């Protein structure tokens, strides 16, 4: 243990144990609890993710569990928040520069998302299987889909020339695209859709690109309608 600046010039004492400060240990315990919950849910199902089991898996005592989460539901919310943040980072980082057509714009983010889910079976189980088993998880999955829809709409408006008048249609397209993609991934992971990863990514990018092209078509329709209006 060491004390840094203890009592000197009013500097707060920082106690260090095992090479980590109290704040670092606090963050580390929280991370371990979330990772343990993801492991249990993704391999054994959400019913296995009890407070006792999560504490045993993480090596964190129940005393510290309740310092981070008031109950199991709060932990499950944190798991889904972590999943969303991870997926968001993968998707945003994969988006190409502005100027690409919609199908090209969609390809790299879908490739990143599909590869991530395909390479870690826990993610698919958490998102598409366990999310139907409890009311809270259904709510969290719905919230995640809403978040993805908003993300797609925001990025589309940043990278595509979507007229203000077409934003409503763009939101509709984002909702359709995200909902359809989630269902496609669920069926693909269940073995109902016989496509390779490359084929699946290519087709899904094409479908979402078609939605983007339809939205952009609204720009032309709006422009033509405006020009056709008689001058007063």
PDB file of C-alpha atoms in Angstrom:
ATOM      1  CA  UNK A   1       0.000   0.000   0.000  1.00  0.00           C
ATOM      2  CA  UNK A   2       1.169   3.571  -0.681  1.00  0.00           C
ATOM      3  CA  UNK A   3      -0.168   7.039   0.093  1.00  0.00           C
ATOM      4  CA  UNK A   4       0.446   9.714  -2.540  1.00  0.00           C
ATOM      5  CA  UNK A   5       0.477  13.303  -1.317  1.00  0.00           C
ATOM      6  CA  UNK A   6      -1.137  12.377   1.968  1.00  0.00           C
ATOM      7  CA  UNK A   7      -1.972  15.585   3.844  1.00  0.00           C
ATOM      8  CA  UNK A   8       0.438  17.790   1.856  1.00  0.00           C
ATOM      9  CA  UNK A   9      -1.000  21.069   0.649  1.00  0.00           C
ATOM     10  CA  UNK A  10      -4.537  19.719   0.919  1.00  0.00           C
ATOM     11  CA  UNK A  11      -3.916  17.004  -1.724  1.00  0.00           C
ATOM     12  CA  UNK A  12      -6.271  14.048  -1.159  1.00  0.00           C
ATOM     13  CA  UNK A  13      -4.624  10.778  -0.163  1.00  0.00           C
ATOM     14  CA  UNK A  14      -4.790   8.064  -2.834  1.00  0.00           C
ATOM     15  CA  UNK A  15      -4.470   4.534  -1.472  1.00  0.00           C
ATOM     16  CA  UNK A  16      -3.079   1.911  -3.818  1.00  0.00           C
ATOM     17  CA  UNK A  17      -3.473  -1.843  -3.306  1.00  0.00           C
ATOM     18  CA  UNK A  18      -2.152  -4.439  -5.722  1.00  0.00           C
ATOM     19  CA  UNK A  19      -1.066  -1.713  -8.140  1.00  0.00           C
ATOM     20  CA  UNK A  20      -4.583  -0.254  -8.479  1.00  0.00           C
ATOM     21  CA  UNK A  21      -6.220   2.733  -6.842  1.00  0.00           C
ATOM     22  CA  UNK A  22      -9.619   2.423  -5.186  1.00  0.00           C
ATOM     23  CA  UNK A  23     -11.269   3.949  -8.256  1.00  0.00           C
ATOM     24  CA  UNK A  24      -9.490   1.503 -10.571  1.00  0.00           C
ATOM     25  CA  UNK A  25     -10.507  -1.442  -8.390  1.00  0.00           C
ATOM     26  CA  UNK A  26     -14.089  -0.157  -8.430  1.00  0.00           C
ATOM     27  CA  UNK A  27     -14.139  -0.018 -12.244  1.00  0.00           C
ATOM     28  CA  UNK A  28     -12.448  -3.404 -12.476  1.00  0.00           C
ATOM     29  CA  UNK A  29     -15.064  -5.079 -10.272  1.00  0.00           C
ATOM     30  CA  UNK A  30     -17.886  -3.593 -12.322  1.00  0.00           C
ATOM     31  CA  UNK A  31     -16.302  -4.782 -15.563  1.00  0.00           C
ATOM     32  CA  UNK A  32     -15.820  -8.272 -14.164  1.00  0.00           C
ATOM     33  CA  UNK A  33     -19.445  -8.469 -13.052  1.00  0.00           C
ATOM     34  CA  UNK A  34     -20.722  -7.446 -16.497  1.00  0.00           C
ATOM     35  CA  UNK A  35     -18.372  -9.842 -18.284  1.00  0.00           C
ATOM     36  CA  UNK A  36     -19.394 -12.680 -15.949  1.00  0.00           C
ATOM     37  CA  UNK A  37     -23.071 -11.996 -16.632  1.00  0.00           C
ATOM     38  CA  UNK A  38     -22.428 -12.004 -20.393  1.00  0.00           C
ATOM     39  CA  UNK A  39     -20.592 -15.312 -20.098  1.00  0.00           C
ATOM     40  CA  UNK A  40     -23.377 -16.946 -18.096  1.00  0.00           C
ATOM     41  CA  UNK A  41     -26.210 -15.607 -20.270  1.00  0.00           C
ATOM     42  CA  UNK A  42     -24.390 -16.391 -23.486  1.00  0.00           C
ATOM     43  CA  UNK A  43     -23.439 -19.944 -22.539  1.00  0.00           C
ATOM     44  CA  UNK A  44     -26.063 -21.159 -20.057  1.00  0.00           C
ATOM     45  CA  UNK A  45     -28.994 -18.771 -20.491  1.00  0.00           C
ATOM     46  CA  UNK A  46     -30.293 -15.805 -18.551  1.00  0.00           C
ATOM     47  CA  UNK A  47     -31.826 -18.025 -15.856  1.00  0.00           C
ATOM     48  CA  UNK A  48     -28.296 -19.043 -14.890  1.00  0.00           C
ATOM     49  CA  UNK A  49     -27.259 -15.435 -14.336  1.00  0.00           C
ATOM     50  CA  UNK A  50     -28.285 -15.148 -10.705  1.00  0.00           C
ATOM     51  CA  UNK A  51     -26.512 -12.741  -8.398  1.00  0.00           C
ATOM     52  CA  UNK A  52     -24.845 -15.684  -6.654  1.00  0.00           C
ATOM     53  CA  UNK A  53     -23.658 -17.221  -9.929  1.00  0.00           C
ATOM     54  CA  UNK A  54     -22.397 -13.918 -11.305  1.00  0.00           C
ATOM     55  CA  UNK A  55     -20.438 -13.264  -8.121  1.00  0.00           C
ATOM     56  CA  UNK A  56     -18.924 -16.749  -8.275  1.00  0.00           C
ATOM     57  CA  UNK A  57     -18.033 -16.401 -11.962  1.00  0.00           C
ATOM     58  CA  UNK A  58     -16.494 -12.946 -11.508  1.00  0.00           C
ATOM     59  CA  UNK A  59     -14.782 -13.529  -8.188  1.00  0.00           C
ATOM     60  CA  UNK A  60     -16.543 -10.452  -6.787  1.00  0.00           C
ATOM     61  CA  UNK A  61     -18.375 -10.802  -3.482  1.00  0.00           C
ATOM     62  CA  UNK A  62     -22.070  -9.964  -3.147  1.00  0.00           C
ATOM     63  CA  UNK A  63     -21.117  -7.045  -0.906  1.00  0.00           C
ATOM     64  CA  UNK A  64     -19.345  -5.392  -3.823  1.00  0.00           C
ATOM     65  CA  UNK A  65     -22.029  -6.494  -6.288  1.00  0.00           C
ATOM     66  CA  UNK A  66     -24.572  -4.316  -4.504  1.00  0.00           C
ATOM     67  CA  UNK A  67     -22.183  -1.381  -4.520  1.00  0.00           C
ATOM     68  CA  UNK A  68     -22.440  -1.427  -8.308  1.00  0.00           C
ATOM     69  CA  UNK A  69     -25.962  -2.686  -8.965  1.00  0.00           C
ATOM     70  CA  UNK A  70     -29.062  -2.407  -6.788  1.00  0.00           C
ATOM     71  CA  UNK A  71     -30.412  -5.672  -8.210  1.00  0.00           C
ATOM     72  CA  UNK A  72     -30.081  -8.241 -10.990  1.00  0.00           C
ATOM     73  CA  UNK A  73     -32.192  -6.183 -13.391  1.00  0.00           C
ATOM     74  CA  UNK A  74     -29.718  -3.312 -13.167  1.00  0.00           C
ATOM     75  CA  UNK A  75     -26.915  -5.714 -14.085  1.00  0.00           C
ATOM     76  CA  UNK A  76     -28.853  -6.997 -17.104  1.00  0.00           C
ATOM     77  CA  UNK A  77     -29.387  -3.413 -18.246  1.00  0.00           C
ATOM     78  CA  UNK A  78     -25.651  -2.824 -17.962  1.00  0.00           C
ATOM     79  CA  UNK A  79     -24.977  -5.927 -20.075  1.00  0.00           C
ATOM     80  CA  UNK A  80     -27.175  -4.658 -22.900  1.00  0.00           C
ATOM     81  CA  UNK A  81     -25.725  -1.157 -22.627  1.00  0.00           C
ATOM     82  CA  UNK A  82     -22.261  -2.661 -22.977  1.00  0.00           C
ATOM     83  CA  UNK A  83     -23.333  -4.712 -25.988  1.00  0.00           C
ATOM     84  CA  UNK A  84     -24.854  -1.674 -27.666  1.00  0.00           C
ATOM     85  CA  UNK A  85     -21.740   0.444 -27.057  1.00  0.00           C
ATOM     86  CA  UNK A  86     -19.534  -2.285 -28.521  1.00  0.00           C
ATOM     87  CA  UNK A  87     -21.706  -2.769 -31.604  1.00  0.00           C
ATOM     88  CA  UNK A  88     -21.996   0.986 -32.097  1.00  0.00           C
ATOM     89  CA  UNK A  89     -18.226   1.373 -32.098  1.00  0.00           C
ATOM     90  CA  UNK A  90     -17.786  -1.436 -34.631  1.00  0.00           C
ATOM     91  CA  UNK A  91     -20.465  -0.024 -36.933  1.00  0.00           C
ATOM     92  CA  UNK A  92     -19.365   3.611 -36.828  1.00  0.00           C
ATOM     93  CA  UNK A  93     -15.673   2.783 -37.260  1.00  0.00           C
ATOM     94  CA  UNK A  94     -16.477   0.688 -40.349  1.00  0.00           C
ATOM     95  CA  UNK A  95     -18.490   3.343 -42.186  1.00  0.00           C
ATOM     96  CA  UNK A  96     -16.599   4.533 -45.292  1.00  0.00           C
ATOM     97  CA  UNK A  97     -16.065   8.140 -46.235  1.00  0.00           C
ATOM     98  CA  UNK A  98     -18.917  10.260 -47.527  1.00  0.00           C
ATOM     99  CA  UNK A  99     -19.744  10.004 -51.210  1.00  0.00           C
ATOM    100  CA  UNK A 100     -20.132   6.234 -51.393  1.00  0.00           C
ATOM    101  CA  UNK A 101     -23.414   4.882 -52.803  1.00  0.00           C
ATOM    102  CA  UNK A 102     -25.844   3.407 -50.255  1.00  0.00           C
ATOM    103  CA  UNK A 103     -24.977  -0.256 -50.860  1.00  0.00           C
ATOM    104  CA  UNK A 104     -21.241   0.456 -50.434  1.00  0.00           C
ATOM    105  CA  UNK A 105     -21.962   2.554 -47.368  1.00  0.00           C
ATOM    106  CA  UNK A 106     -23.846  -0.381 -45.819  1.00  0.00           C
ATOM    107  CA  UNK A 107     -21.376  -3.150 -46.657  1.00  0.00           C
ATOM    108  CA  UNK A 108     -18.515  -2.582 -44.188  1.00  0.00           C
ATOM    109  CA  UNK A 109     -20.725  -1.940 -41.107  1.00  0.00           C
ATOM    110  CA  UNK A 110     -22.784  -5.055 -41.843  1.00  0.00           C
ATOM    111  CA  UNK A 111     -19.602  -7.052 -42.376  1.00  0.00           C
ATOM    112  CA  UNK A 112     -18.312  -5.895 -38.993  1.00  0.00           C
ATOM    113  CA  UNK A 113     -21.592  -6.607 -37.213  1.00  0.00           C
ATOM    114  CA  UNK A 114     -22.100 -10.050 -38.763  1.00  0.00           C
ATOM    115  CA  UNK A 115     -18.493 -11.084 -38.187  1.00  0.00           C
ATOM    116  CA  UNK A 116     -18.657 -10.032 -34.560  1.00  0.00           C
ATOM    117  CA  UNK A 117     -21.831 -12.027 -33.916  1.00  0.00           C
ATOM    118  CA  UNK A 118     -20.629 -14.994 -35.965  1.00  0.00           C
ATOM    119  CA  UNK A 119     -17.284 -15.143 -34.125  1.00  0.00           C
ATOM    120  CA  UNK A 120     -18.799 -14.970 -30.632  1.00  0.00           C
ATOM    121  CA  UNK A 121     -21.822 -17.284 -30.260  1.00  0.00           C
ATOM    122  CA  UNK A 122     -22.628 -15.704 -26.878  1.00  0.00           C
ATOM    123  CA  UNK A 123     -23.691 -12.480 -28.584  1.00  0.00           C
ATOM    124  CA  UNK A 124     -26.185 -14.217 -30.843  1.00  0.00           C
ATOM    125  CA  UNK A 125     -27.697 -16.107 -27.916  1.00  0.00           C
ATOM    126  CA  UNK A 126     -28.016 -12.954 -25.801  1.00  0.00           C
ATOM    127  CA  UNK A 127     -29.564 -10.898 -28.605  1.00  0.00           C
ATOM    128  CA  UNK A 128     -31.778 -13.423 -30.363  1.00  0.00           C
ATOM    129  CA  UNK A 129     -32.563 -16.267 -27.950  1.00  0.00           C
ATOM    130  CA  UNK A 130     -32.424 -15.087 -24.369  1.00  0.00           C
ATOM    131  CA  UNK A 131     -33.995 -11.744 -25.234  1.00  0.00           C
ATOM    132  CA  UNK A 132     -37.328 -13.529 -25.651  1.00  0.00           C
ATOM    133  CA  UNK A 133     -37.268 -15.270 -22.279  1.00  0.00           C
ATOM    134  CA  UNK A 134     -37.941 -12.425 -19.838  1.00  0.00           C
ATOM    135  CA  UNK A 135     -39.998  -9.228 -20.119  1.00  0.00           C
ATOM    136  CA  UNK A 136     -36.992  -7.089 -19.151  1.00  0.00           C
ATOM    137  CA  UNK A 137     -34.817  -8.620 -21.863  1.00  0.00           C
ATOM    138  CA  UNK A 138     -37.540  -8.098 -24.465  1.00  0.00           C
ATOM    139  CA  UNK A 139     -37.651  -4.464 -23.395  1.00  0.00           C
ATOM    140  CA  UNK A 140     -33.858  -4.163 -23.586  1.00  0.00           C
ATOM    141  CA  UNK A 141     -33.749  -5.776 -27.040  1.00  0.00           C
ATOM    142  CA  UNK A 142     -36.427  -3.346 -28.216  1.00  0.00           C
ATOM    143  CA  UNK A 143     -34.431  -0.446 -26.790  1.00  0.00           C
ATOM    144  CA  UNK A 144     -31.318  -1.702 -28.559  1.00  0.00           C
ATOM    145  CA  UNK A 145     -33.138  -1.931 -31.886  1.00  0.00           C
ATOM    146  CA  UNK A 146     -34.429   1.613 -31.399  1.00  0.00           C
ATOM    147  CA  UNK A 147     -30.886   2.731 -30.693  1.00  0.00           C
ATOM    148  CA  UNK A 148     -29.613   1.032 -33.844  1.00  0.00           C
ATOM    149  CA  UNK A 149     -32.416   2.594 -35.865  1.00  0.00           C
ATOM    150  CA  UNK A 150     -31.489   6.058 -34.611  1.00  0.00           C
ATOM    151  CA  UNK A 151     -27.811   5.332 -35.286  1.00  0.00           C
ATOM    152  CA  UNK A 152     -28.491   4.239 -38.870  1.00  0.00           C
ATOM    153  CA  UNK A 153     -30.645   7.305 -39.499  1.00  0.00           C
ATOM    154  CA  UNK A 154     -28.044   9.646 -38.029  1.00  0.00           C
ATOM    155  CA  UNK A 155     -25.183   8.147 -40.036  1.00  0.00           C
ATOM    156  CA  UNK A 156     -27.280   8.079 -43.217  1.00  0.00           C
ATOM    157  CA  UNK A 157     -27.995  11.787 -42.855  1.00  0.00           C
ATOM    158  CA  UNK A 158     -24.279  12.448 -42.322  1.00  0.00           C
ATOM    159  CA  UNK A 159     -23.132  10.469 -45.357  1.00  0.00           C
ATOM    160  CA  UNK A 160     -26.018  10.715 -47.815  1.00  0.00           C
ATOM    161  CA  UNK A 161     -27.678  13.768 -49.298  1.00  0.00           C
ATOM    162  CA  UNK A 162     -31.079  13.227 -47.689  1.00  0.00           C
ATOM    163  CA  UNK A 163     -33.470  16.140 -48.064  1.00  0.00           C
ATOM    164  CA  UNK A 164     -35.211  17.403 -44.945  1.00  0.00           C
ATOM    165  CA  UNK A 165     -38.518  16.475 -46.524  1.00  0.00           C
ATOM    166  CA  UNK A 166     -37.357  12.837 -46.808  1.00  0.00           C
ATOM    167  CA  UNK A 167     -36.256  12.383 -43.179  1.00  0.00           C
ATOM    168  CA  UNK A 168     -39.544  10.707 -42.257  1.00  0.00           C
ATOM    169  CA  UNK A 169     -39.096   8.184 -45.063  1.00  0.00           C
ATOM    170  CA  UNK A 170     -35.452   7.708 -44.002  1.00  0.00           C
ATOM    171  CA  UNK A 171     -36.598   6.893 -40.479  1.00  0.00           C
ATOM    172  CA  UNK A 172     -39.087   4.393 -41.864  1.00  0.00           C
ATOM    173  CA  UNK A 173     -36.329   2.802 -43.963  1.00  0.00           C
ATOM    174  CA  UNK A 174     -33.987   2.622 -40.947  1.00  0.00           C
ATOM    175  CA  UNK A 175     -36.678   0.966 -38.855  1.00  0.00           C
ATOM    176  CA  UNK A 176     -37.414  -1.570 -41.587  1.00  0.00           C
ATOM    177  CA  UNK A 177     -33.730  -2.226 -42.225  1.00  0.00           C
ATOM    178  CA  UNK A 178     -32.739  -2.779 -38.590  1.00  0.00           C
ATOM    179  CA  UNK A 179     -35.774  -4.919 -37.782  1.00  0.00           C
ATOM    180  CA  UNK A 180     -35.256  -7.022 -40.900  1.00  0.00           C
ATOM    181  CA  UNK A 181     -31.535  -7.425 -40.262  1.00  0.00           C
ATOM    182  CA  UNK A 182     -32.107  -8.601 -36.683  1.00  0.00           C
ATOM    183  CA  UNK A 183     -34.613 -11.205 -37.879  1.00  0.00           C
ATOM    184  CA  UNK A 184     -32.317 -12.347 -40.697  1.00  0.00           C
ATOM    185  CA  UNK A 185     -29.421 -12.778 -38.273  1.00  0.00           C
ATOM    186  CA  UNK A 186     -31.594 -14.748 -35.854  1.00  0.00           C
ATOM    187  CA  UNK A 187     -32.729 -17.148 -38.567  1.00  0.00           C
ATOM    188  CA  UNK A 188     -29.217 -17.415 -40.021  1.00  0.00           C
ATOM    189  CA  UNK A 189     -27.691 -18.322 -36.656  1.00  0.00           C
ATOM    190  CA  UNK A 190     -30.476 -20.873 -36.160  1.00  0.00           C
ATOM    191  CA  UNK A 191     -29.505 -22.484 -39.467  1.00  0.00           C
ATOM    192  CA  UNK A 192     -32.741 -21.556 -41.237  1.00  0.00           C
ATOM    193  CA  UNK A 193     -30.951 -19.482 -43.895  1.00  0.00           C
ATOM    194  CA  UNK A 194     -28.243 -21.345 -45.797  1.00  0.00           C
ATOM    195  CA  UNK A 195     -25.824 -18.611 -46.790  1.00  0.00           C
ATOM    196  CA  UNK A 196     -22.127 -18.214 -46.172  1.00  0.00           C
ATOM    197  CA  UNK A 197     -21.014 -15.180 -44.185  1.00  0.00           C
ATOM    198  CA  UNK A 198     -19.841 -13.472 -47.379  1.00  0.00           C
ATOM    199  CA  UNK A 199     -23.130 -14.162 -49.139  1.00  0.00           C
ATOM    200  CA  UNK A 200     -25.185 -12.968 -46.199  1.00  0.00           C
ATOM    201  CA  UNK A 201     -23.232  -9.715 -45.908  1.00  0.00           C
ATOM    202  CA  UNK A 202     -23.420  -9.068 -49.639  1.00  0.00           C
ATOM    203  CA  UNK A 203     -27.172  -9.621 -49.831  1.00  0.00           C
ATOM    204  CA  UNK A 204     -27.983  -7.645 -46.676  1.00  0.00           C
ATOM    205  CA  UNK A 205     -25.839  -4.734 -47.851  1.00  0.00           C
ATOM    206  CA  UNK A 206     -27.681  -4.822 -51.173  1.00  0.00           C
ATOM    207  CA  UNK A 207     -31.084  -4.835 -49.492  1.00  0.00           C
ATOM    208  CA  UNK A 208     -30.201  -1.965 -47.150  1.00  0.00           C
ATOM    209  CA  UNK A 209     -28.592  -0.125 -50.046  1.00  0.00           C
ATOM    210  CA  UNK A 210     -31.885  -0.419 -51.922  1.00  0.00           C
ATOM    211  CA  UNK A 211     -33.661   1.184 -48.986  1.00  0.00           C
ATOM    212  CA  UNK A 212     -31.131   4.003 -49.054  1.00  0.00           C
ATOM    213  CA  UNK A 213     -31.588   4.469 -52.784  1.00  0.00           C
ATOM    214  CA  UNK A 214     -35.351   4.641 -52.295  1.00  0.00           C
ATOM    215  CA  UNK A 215     -34.889   7.380 -49.704  1.00  0.00           C
ATOM    216  CA  UNK A 216     -32.644   9.336 -52.065  1.00  0.00           C
ATOM    217  CA  UNK A 217     -35.262   8.944 -54.775  1.00  0.00           C
ATOM    218  CA  UNK A 218     -37.553  11.037 -52.588  1.00  0.00           C
ATOM    219  CA  UNK A 219     -35.162  13.950 -53.166  1.00  0.00           C
ATOM    220  CA  UNK A 220     -35.811  13.740 -56.897  1.00  0.00           C
ATOM    221  CA  UNK A 221     -39.557  13.376 -56.378  1.00  0.00           C
ATOM    222  CA  UNK A 222     -39.624  16.421 -54.107  1.00  0.00           C
ATOM    223  CA  UNK A 223     -37.539  18.422 -56.579  1.00  0.00           C
ATOM    224  CA  UNK A 224     -39.789  17.474 -59.498  1.00  0.00           C
ATOM    225  CA  UNK A 225     -42.930  18.277 -57.499  1.00  0.00           C
ATOM    226  CA  UNK A 226     -41.568  21.667 -56.524  1.00  0.00           C
ATOM    227  CA  UNK A 227     -40.689  22.519 -60.130  1.00  0.00           C
ATOM    228  CA  UNK A 228     -44.119  21.408 -61.355  1.00  0.00           C
ATOM    229  CA  UNK A 229     -46.000  23.718 -58.987  1.00  0.00           C
ATOM    230  CA  UNK A 230     -47.443  26.703 -60.818  1.00  0.00           C
ATOM    231  CA  UNK A 231     -45.924  30.051 -59.950  1.00  0.00           C
ATOM    232  CA  UNK A 232     -48.308  32.379 -58.137  1.00  0.00           C
TER     233      UNK A 232
END
